[in-house]
Every structure is written in C-alpha cells, then in structure tokens.
Tab-separated table of C-alpha atoms and ligand atoms in Angstrom:
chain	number	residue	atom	x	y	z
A	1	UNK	CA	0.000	0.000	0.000
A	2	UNK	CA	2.381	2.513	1.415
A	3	UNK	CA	4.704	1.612	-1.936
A	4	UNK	CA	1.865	1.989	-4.066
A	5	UNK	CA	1.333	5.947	-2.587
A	6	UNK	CA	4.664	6.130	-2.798
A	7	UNK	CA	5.078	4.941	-6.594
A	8	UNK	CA	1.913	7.279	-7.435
A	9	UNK	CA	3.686	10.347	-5.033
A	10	UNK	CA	6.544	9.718	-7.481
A	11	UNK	CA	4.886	9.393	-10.667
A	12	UNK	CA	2.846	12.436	-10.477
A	13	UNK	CA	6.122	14.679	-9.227
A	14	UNK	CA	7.415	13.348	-12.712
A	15	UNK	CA	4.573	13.744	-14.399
A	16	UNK	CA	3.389	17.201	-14.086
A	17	UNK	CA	6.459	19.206	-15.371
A	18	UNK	CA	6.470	16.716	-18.403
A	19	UNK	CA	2.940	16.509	-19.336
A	20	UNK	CA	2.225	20.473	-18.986
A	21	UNK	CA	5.271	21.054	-21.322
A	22	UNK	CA	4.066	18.858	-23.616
A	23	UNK	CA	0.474	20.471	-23.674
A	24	UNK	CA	1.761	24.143	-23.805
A	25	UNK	CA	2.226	25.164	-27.822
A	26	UNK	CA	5.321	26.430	-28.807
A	27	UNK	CA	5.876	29.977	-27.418
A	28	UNK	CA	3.095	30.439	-24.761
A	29	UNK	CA	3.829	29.301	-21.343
A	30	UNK	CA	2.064	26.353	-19.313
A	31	UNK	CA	-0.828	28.351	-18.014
A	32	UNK	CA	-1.776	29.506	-21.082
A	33	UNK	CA	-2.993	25.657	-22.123
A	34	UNK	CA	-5.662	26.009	-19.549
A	35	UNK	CA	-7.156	29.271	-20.668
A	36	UNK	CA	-10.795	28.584	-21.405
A	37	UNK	CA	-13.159	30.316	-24.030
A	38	UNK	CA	-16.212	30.715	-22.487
A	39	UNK	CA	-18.682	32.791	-24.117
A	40	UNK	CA	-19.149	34.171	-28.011
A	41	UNK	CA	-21.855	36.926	-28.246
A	42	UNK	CA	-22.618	38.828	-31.187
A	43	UNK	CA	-24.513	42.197	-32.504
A	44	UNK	CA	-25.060	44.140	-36.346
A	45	UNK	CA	-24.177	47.697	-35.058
A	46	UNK	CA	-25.357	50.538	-37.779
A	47	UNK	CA	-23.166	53.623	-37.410
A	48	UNK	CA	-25.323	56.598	-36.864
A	49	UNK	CA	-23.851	58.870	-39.434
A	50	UNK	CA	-22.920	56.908	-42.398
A	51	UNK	CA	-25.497	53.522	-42.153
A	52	UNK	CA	-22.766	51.301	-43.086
A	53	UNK	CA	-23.813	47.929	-40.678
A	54	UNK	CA	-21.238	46.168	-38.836
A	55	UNK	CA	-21.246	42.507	-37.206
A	56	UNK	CA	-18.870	42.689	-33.599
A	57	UNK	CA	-18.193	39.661	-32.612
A	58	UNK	CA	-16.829	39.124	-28.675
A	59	UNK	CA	-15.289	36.483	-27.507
A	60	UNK	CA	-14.982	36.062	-24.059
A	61	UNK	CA	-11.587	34.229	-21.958
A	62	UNK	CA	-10.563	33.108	-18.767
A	63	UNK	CA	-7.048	33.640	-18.917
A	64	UNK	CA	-4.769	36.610	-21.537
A	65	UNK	CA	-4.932	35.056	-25.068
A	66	UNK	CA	-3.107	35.818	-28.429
A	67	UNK	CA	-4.891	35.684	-32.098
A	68	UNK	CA	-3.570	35.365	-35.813
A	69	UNK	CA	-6.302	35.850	-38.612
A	70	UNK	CA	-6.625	35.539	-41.921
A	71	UNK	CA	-8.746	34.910	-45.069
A	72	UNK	CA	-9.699	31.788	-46.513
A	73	UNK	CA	-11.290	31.123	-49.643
A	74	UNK	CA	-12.318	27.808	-50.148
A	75	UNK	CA	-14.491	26.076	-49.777
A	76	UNK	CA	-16.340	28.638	-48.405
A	77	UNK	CA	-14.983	32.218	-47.988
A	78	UNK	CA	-14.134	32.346	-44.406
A	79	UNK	CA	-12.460	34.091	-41.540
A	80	UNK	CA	-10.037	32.375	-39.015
A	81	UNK	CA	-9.137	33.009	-36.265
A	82	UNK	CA	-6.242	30.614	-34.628
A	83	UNK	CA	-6.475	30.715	-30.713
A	84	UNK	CA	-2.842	29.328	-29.249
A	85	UNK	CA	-3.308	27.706	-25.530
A	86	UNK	CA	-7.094	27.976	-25.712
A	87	UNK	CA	-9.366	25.104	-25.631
A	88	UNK	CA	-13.482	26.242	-26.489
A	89	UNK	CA	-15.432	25.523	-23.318
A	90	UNK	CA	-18.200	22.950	-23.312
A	91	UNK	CA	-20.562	23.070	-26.453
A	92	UNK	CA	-19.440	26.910	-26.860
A	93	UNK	CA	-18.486	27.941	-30.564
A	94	UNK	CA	-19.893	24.640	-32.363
A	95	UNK	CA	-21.900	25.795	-34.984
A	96	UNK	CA	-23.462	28.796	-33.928
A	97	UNK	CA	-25.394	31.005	-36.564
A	98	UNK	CA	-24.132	34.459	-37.348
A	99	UNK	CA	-26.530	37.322	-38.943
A	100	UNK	CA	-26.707	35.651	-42.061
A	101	UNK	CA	-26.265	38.640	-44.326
A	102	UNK	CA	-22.421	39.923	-42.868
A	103	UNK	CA	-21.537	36.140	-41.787
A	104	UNK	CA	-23.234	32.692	-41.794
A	105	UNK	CA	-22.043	30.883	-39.076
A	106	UNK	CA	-19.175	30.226	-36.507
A	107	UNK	CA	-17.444	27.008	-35.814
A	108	UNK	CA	-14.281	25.959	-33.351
A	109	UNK	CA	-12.422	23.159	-33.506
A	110	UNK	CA	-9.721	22.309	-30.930
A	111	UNK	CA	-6.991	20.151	-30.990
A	112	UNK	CA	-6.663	20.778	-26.879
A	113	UNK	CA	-3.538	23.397	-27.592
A	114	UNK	CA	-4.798	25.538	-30.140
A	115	UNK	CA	-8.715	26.706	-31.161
A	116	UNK	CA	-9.067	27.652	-34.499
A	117	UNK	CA	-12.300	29.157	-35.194
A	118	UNK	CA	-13.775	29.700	-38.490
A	119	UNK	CA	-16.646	32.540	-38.918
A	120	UNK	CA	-17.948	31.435	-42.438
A	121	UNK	CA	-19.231	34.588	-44.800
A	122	UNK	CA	-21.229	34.718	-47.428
A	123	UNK	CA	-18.236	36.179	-49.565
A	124	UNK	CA	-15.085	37.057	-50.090
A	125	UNK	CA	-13.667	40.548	-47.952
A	126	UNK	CA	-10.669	42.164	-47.816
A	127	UNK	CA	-8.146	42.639	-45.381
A	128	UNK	CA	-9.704	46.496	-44.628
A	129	UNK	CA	-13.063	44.966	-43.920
A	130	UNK	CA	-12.043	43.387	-40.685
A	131	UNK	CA	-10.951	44.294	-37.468
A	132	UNK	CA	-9.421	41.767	-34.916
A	133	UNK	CA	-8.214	43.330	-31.205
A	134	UNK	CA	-7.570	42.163	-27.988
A	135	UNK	CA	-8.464	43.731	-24.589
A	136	UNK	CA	-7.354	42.612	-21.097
A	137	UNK	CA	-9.049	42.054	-18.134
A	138	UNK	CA	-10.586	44.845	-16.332
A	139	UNK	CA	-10.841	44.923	-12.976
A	140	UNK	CA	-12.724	47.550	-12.563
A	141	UNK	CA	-15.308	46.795	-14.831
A	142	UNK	CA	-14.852	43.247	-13.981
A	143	UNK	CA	-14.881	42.630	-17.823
A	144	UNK	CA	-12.814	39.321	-18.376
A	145	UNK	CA	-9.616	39.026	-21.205
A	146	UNK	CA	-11.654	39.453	-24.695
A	147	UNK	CA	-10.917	39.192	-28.443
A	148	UNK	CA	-13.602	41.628	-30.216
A	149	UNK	CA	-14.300	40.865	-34.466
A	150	UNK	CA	-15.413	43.747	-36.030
A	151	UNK	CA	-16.601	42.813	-40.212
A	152	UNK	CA	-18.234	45.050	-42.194
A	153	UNK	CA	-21.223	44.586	-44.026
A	154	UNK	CA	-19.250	43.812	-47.814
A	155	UNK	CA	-19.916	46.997	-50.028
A	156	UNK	CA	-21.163	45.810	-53.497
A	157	UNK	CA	-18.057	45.849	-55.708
A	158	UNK	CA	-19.842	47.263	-59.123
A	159	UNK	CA	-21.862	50.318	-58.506
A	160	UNK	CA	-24.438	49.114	-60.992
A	161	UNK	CA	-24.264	51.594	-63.757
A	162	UNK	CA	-25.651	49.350	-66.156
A	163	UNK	CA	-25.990	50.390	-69.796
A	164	UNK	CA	-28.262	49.333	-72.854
A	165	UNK	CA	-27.524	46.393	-75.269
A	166	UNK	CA	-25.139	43.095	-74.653
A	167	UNK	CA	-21.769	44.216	-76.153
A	168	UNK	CA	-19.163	44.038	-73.983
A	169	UNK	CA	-21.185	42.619	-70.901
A	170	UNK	CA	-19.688	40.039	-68.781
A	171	UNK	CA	-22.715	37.473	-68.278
A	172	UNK	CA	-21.810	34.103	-66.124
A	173	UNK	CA	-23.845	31.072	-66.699
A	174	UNK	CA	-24.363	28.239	-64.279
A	175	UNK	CA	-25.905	25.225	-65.710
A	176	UNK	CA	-27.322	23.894	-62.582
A	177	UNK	CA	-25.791	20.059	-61.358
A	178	UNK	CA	-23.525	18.001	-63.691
A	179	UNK	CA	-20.665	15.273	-62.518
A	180	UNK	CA	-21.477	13.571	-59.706
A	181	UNK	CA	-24.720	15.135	-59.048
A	182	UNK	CA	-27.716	14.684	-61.796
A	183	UNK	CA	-30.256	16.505	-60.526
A	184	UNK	CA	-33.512	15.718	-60.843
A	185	UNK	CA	-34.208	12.866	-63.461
A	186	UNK	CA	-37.508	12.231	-65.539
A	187	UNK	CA	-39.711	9.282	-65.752
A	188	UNK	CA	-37.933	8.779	-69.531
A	189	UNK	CA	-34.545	9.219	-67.154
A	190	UNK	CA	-33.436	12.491	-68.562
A	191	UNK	CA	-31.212	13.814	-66.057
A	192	UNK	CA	-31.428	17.615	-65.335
A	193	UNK	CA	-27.666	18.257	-65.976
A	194	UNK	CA	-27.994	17.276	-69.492
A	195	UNK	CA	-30.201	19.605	-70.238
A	196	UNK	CA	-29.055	22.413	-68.080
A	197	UNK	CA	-26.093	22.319	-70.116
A	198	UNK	CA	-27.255	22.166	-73.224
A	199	UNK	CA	-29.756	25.113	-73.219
A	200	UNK	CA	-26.666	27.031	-71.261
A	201	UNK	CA	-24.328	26.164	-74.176
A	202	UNK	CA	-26.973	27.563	-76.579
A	203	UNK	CA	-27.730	30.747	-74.580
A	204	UNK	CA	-23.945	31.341	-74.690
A	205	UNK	CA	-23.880	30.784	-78.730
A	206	UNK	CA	-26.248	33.691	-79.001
A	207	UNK	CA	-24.947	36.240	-76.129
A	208	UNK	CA	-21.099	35.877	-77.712
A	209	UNK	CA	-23.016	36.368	-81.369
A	210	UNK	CA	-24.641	40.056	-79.808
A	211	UNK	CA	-20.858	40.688	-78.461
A	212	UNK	CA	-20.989	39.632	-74.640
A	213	UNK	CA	-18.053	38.029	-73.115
A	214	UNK	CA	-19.960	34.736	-71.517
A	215	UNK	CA	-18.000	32.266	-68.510
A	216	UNK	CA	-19.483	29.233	-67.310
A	217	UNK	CA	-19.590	27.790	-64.014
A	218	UNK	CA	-18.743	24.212	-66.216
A	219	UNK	CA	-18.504	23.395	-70.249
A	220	UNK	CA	-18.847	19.554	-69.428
A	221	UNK	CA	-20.466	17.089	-67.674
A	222	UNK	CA	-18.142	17.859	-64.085
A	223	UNK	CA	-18.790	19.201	-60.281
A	224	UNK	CA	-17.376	22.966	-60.600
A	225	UNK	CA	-15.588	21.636	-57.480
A	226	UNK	CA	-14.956	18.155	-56.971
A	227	UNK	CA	-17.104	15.143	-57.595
A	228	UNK	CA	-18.968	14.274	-54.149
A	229	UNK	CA	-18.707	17.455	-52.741
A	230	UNK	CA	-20.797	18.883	-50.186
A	231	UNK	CA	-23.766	21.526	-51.355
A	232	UNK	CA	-22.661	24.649	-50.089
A	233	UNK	CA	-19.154	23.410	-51.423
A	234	UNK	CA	-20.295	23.038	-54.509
A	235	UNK	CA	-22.851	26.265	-54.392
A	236	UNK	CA	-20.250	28.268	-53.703
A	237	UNK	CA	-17.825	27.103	-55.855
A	238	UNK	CA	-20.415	28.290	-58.639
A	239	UNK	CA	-20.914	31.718	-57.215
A	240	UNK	CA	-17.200	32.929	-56.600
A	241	UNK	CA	-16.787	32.270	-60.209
A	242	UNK	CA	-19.014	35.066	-60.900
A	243	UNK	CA	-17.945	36.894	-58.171
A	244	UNK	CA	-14.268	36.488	-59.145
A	245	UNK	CA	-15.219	36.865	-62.667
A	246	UNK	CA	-16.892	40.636	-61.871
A	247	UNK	CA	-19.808	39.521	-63.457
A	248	UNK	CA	-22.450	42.116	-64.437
A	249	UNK	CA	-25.256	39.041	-63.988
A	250	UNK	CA	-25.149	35.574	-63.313
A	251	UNK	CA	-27.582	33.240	-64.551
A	252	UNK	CA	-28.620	30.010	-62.706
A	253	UNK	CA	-30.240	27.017	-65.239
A	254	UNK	CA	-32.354	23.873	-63.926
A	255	UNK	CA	-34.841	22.194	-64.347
A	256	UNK	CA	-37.518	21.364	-62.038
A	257	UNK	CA	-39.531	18.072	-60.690
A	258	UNK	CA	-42.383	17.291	-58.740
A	259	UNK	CA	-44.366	14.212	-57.739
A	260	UNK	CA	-47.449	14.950	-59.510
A	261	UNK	CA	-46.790	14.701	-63.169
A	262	UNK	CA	-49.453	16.563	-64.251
A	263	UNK	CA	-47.392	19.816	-63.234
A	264	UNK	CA	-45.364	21.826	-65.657
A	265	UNK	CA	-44.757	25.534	-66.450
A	266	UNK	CA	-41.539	27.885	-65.859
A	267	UNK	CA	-40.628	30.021	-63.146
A	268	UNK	CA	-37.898	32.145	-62.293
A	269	UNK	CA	-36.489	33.120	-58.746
A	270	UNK	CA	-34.342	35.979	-57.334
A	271	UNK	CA	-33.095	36.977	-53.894
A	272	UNK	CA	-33.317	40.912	-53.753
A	273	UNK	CA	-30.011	42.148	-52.741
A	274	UNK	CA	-29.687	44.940	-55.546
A	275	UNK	CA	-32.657	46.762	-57.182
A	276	UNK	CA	-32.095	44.932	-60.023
A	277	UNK	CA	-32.653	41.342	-59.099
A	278	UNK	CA	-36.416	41.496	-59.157
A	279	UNK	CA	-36.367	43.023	-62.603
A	280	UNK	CA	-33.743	40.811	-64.151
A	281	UNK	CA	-35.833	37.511	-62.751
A	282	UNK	CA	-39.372	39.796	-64.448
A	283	UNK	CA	-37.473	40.322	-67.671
A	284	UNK	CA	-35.853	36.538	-68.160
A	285	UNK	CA	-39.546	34.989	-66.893
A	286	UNK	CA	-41.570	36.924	-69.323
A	287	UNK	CA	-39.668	35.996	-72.343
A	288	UNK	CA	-39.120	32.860	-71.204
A	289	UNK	CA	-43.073	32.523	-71.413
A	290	UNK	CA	-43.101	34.076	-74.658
A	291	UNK	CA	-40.600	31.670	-76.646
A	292	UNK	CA	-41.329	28.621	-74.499
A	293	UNK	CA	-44.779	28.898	-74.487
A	294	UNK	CA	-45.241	26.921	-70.998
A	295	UNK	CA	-47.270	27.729	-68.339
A	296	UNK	CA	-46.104	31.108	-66.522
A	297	UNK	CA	-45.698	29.926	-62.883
A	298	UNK	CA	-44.813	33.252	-61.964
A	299	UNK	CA	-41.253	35.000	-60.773
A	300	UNK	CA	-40.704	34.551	-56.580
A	301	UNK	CA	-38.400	35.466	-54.668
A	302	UNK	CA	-36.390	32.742	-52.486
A	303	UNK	CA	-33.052	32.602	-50.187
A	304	UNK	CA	-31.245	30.232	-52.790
A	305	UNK	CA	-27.603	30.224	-51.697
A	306	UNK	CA	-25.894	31.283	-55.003
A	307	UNK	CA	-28.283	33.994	-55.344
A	308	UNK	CA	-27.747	35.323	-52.273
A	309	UNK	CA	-23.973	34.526	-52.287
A	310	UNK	CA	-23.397	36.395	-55.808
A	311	UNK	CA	-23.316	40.237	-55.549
A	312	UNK	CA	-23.926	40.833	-58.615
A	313	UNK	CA	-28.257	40.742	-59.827
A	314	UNK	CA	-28.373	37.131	-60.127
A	315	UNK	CA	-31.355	34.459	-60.714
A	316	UNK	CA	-32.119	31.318	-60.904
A	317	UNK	CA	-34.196	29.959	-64.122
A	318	UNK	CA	-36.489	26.664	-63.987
A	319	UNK	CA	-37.320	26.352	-67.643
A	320	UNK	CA	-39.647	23.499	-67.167
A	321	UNK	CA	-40.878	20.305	-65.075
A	322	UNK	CA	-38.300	17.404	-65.690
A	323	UNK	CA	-41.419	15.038	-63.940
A	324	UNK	CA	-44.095	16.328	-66.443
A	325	UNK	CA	-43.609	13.273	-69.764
A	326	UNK	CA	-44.875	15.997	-71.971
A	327	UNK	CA	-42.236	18.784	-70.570
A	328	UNK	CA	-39.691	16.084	-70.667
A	329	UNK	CA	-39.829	15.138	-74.298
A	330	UNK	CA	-40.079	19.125	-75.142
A	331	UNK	CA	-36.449	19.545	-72.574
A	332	UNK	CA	-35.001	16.644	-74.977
A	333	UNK	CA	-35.781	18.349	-78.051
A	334	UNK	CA	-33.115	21.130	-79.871
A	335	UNK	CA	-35.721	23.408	-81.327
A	336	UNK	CA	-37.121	23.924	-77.503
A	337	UNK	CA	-34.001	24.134	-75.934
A	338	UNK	CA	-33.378	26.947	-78.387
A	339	UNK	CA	-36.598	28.607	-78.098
A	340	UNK	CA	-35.594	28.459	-73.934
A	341	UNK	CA	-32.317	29.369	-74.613
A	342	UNK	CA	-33.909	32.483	-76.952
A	343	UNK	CA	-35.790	33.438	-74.131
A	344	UNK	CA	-32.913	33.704	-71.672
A	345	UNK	CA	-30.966	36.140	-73.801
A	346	UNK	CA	-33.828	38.116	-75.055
A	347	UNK	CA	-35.010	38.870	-71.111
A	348	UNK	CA	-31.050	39.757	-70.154
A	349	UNK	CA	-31.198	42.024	-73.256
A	350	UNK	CA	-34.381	43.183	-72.083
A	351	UNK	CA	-32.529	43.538	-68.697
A	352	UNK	CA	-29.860	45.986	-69.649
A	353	UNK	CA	-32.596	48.117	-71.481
A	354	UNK	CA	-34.639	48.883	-68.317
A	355	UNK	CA	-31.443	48.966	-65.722
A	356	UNK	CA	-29.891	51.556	-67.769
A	357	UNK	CA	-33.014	53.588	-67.633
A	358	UNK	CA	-33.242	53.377	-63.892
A	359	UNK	CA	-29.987	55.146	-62.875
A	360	UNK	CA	-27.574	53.669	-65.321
A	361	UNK	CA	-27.400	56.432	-67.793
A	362	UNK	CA	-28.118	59.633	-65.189
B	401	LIG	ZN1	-31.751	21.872	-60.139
C-alpha cells in the first residue's frame, strides 16, 4: 500500500512538469494551455452617421490570449481566427449562426492546444473589412480578457451603372448540377444536368453572337468543385466564379420536378439584394413565357444560396418540369431548348434596357 502511494507520489512529481510542457504550444507558457473560451456573443451595429452595418463579434476568456487571422477562400470564404493555448469551453463555438447577411455561421475546432475558429461569410472581404483586437481584463469593470471581431457589411463591388444592349457585358452562366450530381431525373430518365447544359451552351452561342463576353460555371459534364462534394461546397464554388469573374449578372439554369406529373410551367427566382434582381428575374420569366410557351408559374423570390452569395443581380431559371412526360420530351428536343435558350438572352437584353433607364445612364 504505502509503496503503491509512494510509486503514485513519485509518478505524479514526474509527471506534471512533463505533461504540462508537452500540452503548452510552442511559445506560450504552461498556463496559457488552460485558458478557457467561455462565451461568443454577437450584434449588427449601424453607425449613426454613415449607415454602413457592422457585425462585432466578442469572444470572451478566462485567462490573456493571443490571435492570428486571416482569409480563406475555399471552400467557403471564411475568416479564421487561430487561438494558441485555448481550448473552447463545453458546447461553446460549435456551430453557432451568425446574422446571415455579414456572416453565416461560426465554428471551433480544438486540438486541446490551439482553437481555431472559423466565422464562415457569405463572400469574399478584404483585409480592410475586418478588425481583430484584444483587450485585457478589467478589474474595474470586472470585464474578463476578450478578443472583439469587427466585419463590415461587404460593399457591393460594381456600382451598378448598367448600360443598354449586350456588347461588352460580362454574363456568367451556371448550368445547374452536372458530374457527380444529376439533378432531378424524368420518368424517360433524362437527367437535369444534361439539359441544363445544353440550353446554357446555346444561350452562350447567341450572347457571344450580340458581343458579350460569356464564362461558365462548367462546359462539361463535371462538379465545378470536386465530384462528391458537399452543397454549399459546390454552391459556392459556382458563385465565386461570378464573383471572381466581376460579373455584371449571373444566370442560374435547372430544371424542375415534382411528384405529380401533371405539373409543368416555368418560373424564375431571385433573392433581392440589388434593385435589379427582381427586374432581371421579371425580364428573363416573361420571355421565357413568350418563346417557351409553358405555363407562366410566376417569378418569386427565395433565399437560394448562389443567389444570395453572388453580388452581382443574379437568378435562378427553372425552364420546365423534368417530372411532367410531356415537358420532358419538349427539354429533350433542340428546337425547344433553343426557343428556352432564346428566351434567356432576349429577357437579359431586355434587362440591360430597363437597368440603364433606372440610374444607369443619369
Ligand atoms: Zn436543379
């Protein structure tokens, strides 16, 4: 017994030097390793004078703490922050959701030496738009040690001075699934990514023929980012191209489905971030009626995540239903897809016509 306290007596004098060294990360001391976040809270903040919103983010500590950040751009634009000698306390930081509009979502993930937490945005900033600092504890205030996140609500790159006609416009395509991921598929088995190519490829023919300068999220049957990807992966994959690309619009092909087969008819959706996304969604809907000839199922407005994500006006097309025989056999044939394709680039033309009238040309 008395050897056994003894051997234990021993083994924990050895011990505790050895193991705390080992836990402490290279270049902050021992007690730093046991320096606990314990609370994230978050507010949008609008500045009185100039509107511009703002999304602080405060962190909250139980010990002095030291913070490197930095941009990350895939797979989804994010901001990290990498926490040495902190370990998240229990069930704080997993997966908490942000404002939505200046950032999604916050995650940490600890290794037990270092926290790295990742505050996921719906695009890209810059280094200006940010603000990490660190304050102390206060004893007066009895404020514990804090990191406070300052990000500013993204400013829309283009100022949206559109002008008439398709020369010289940068228009990005996405034809909606393809590689790994089908979409939907008709009772005849047409798979949606056929066929969301295929009208895209045409509706590119025609925009370079009237002079625009057309990229597409894909050319081929491929994931625009890797093959099993997840959907906001692959979502945002789509989106950064147009965002990368300075698109003046990006335009989303699919097709829908439904259980009852009996339903068919076009719509067209758009998330209003600019002034222009309603009318871009009116324009592309109403001539997609026109040339199509489907049923008009209207023009709504939705929180799809490349809409939103995309700064540019941006929507999202559903030329017909996939699950409809009748709609199927049209989606297969050339002459449709042409007519749809038609449509498409007669409503973006249509587009340019009416933004340029409402501030473009002032
Ligand atoms: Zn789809």
């Amino acid at each position: 017994m008395l050897r056994r306290i003894i051997f234990l007596l021993l083994l924990s004098i050895l011990m505790t030097p050895i193991s705390a060294s080992l836990a402490a990360p290279p270049g902050a001391s021992a007690n730093d390793a046991k320096n606990v976040l314990t609370k994230i809270r978050w507010a949008v903040h609008t500045d009185a004078v100039t509107g511009a919103k703002r999304l602080r983010l405060v962190f909250d500590f139980t010990g002095p703490v030291k913070v490197n950040s930095s941009m990350l751009a895939v797979p989804v634009p994010s901001l990290i922050l990498n926490l040495t000698g902190v370990v998240p306390g229990a069930g704080i930081g997993s997966n908490t959701k942000l404002d939505g509009t200046i950032a999604d979502s916050i995650n940490a993930v600890s290794n037990g030496k270092e926290t790295r937490m990742k505050i996921d945005l719906p695009i890209m900033i810059n280094d200006t738009d940010y603000k990490v600092f660190v304050l102390r504890k206060d004893p007066v205030t009895k404020r514990p040690d804090r990191i406070v996140v300052d990000i500013n609500k993204p400013v829309l790159p283009a100022n949206f001075h559109f002008t008439a006609g398709l020369k010289g416009k940068v228009i990005v395509l996405d034809p909606g699934h393809g590689g790994s991921d089908p979409g939907a598929i008709g009772p005849g088995k047409t798979m949606e990514k056929t066929i969301t190519l295929a009208v895209s490829l045409k509706v590119k023919a025609l925009l370079e023929k009237a002079g625009a300068k057309v990229i597409m999220t894909r050319q081929s049957d491929r994931d625009v980012y890797k093959p099993g990807d997840t959907a906001v992966e692959e979502l945002s994959a789509r989106a950064s191209v147009a965002n990368r690309n300075k698109a003046d619009i990006f335009v989303d092909v699919h097709i829908n489905s439904f259980v009852n087969p009996d339903v068919g008819g076009t719509a067209t959706y758009y998330y209003e971030k600019t002034p222009y996304d309603l009318i871009l969604a009116q324009t592309i809907q109403s001539n997609l009626i026109h040339d199509g000839g489907l049923e008009n199922r209207g023009v709504h407005a939705a929180n799809f995540y490349v809409l939103k994500h995309t700064v540019m006006p941006s929507v999202l097309a559903e030329l017909a239903f996939i699950s409809n025989p009748k709609e199927e056999n049209l989606l297969n044939e050339p002459d449709f897809q042409q007519k749809m394709a038609q449509g498409i680039v007669k409503g973006i033309d249509d587009f340019f016509a009416q933004a340029a009238k409402m501030g473009g040309e002032q």
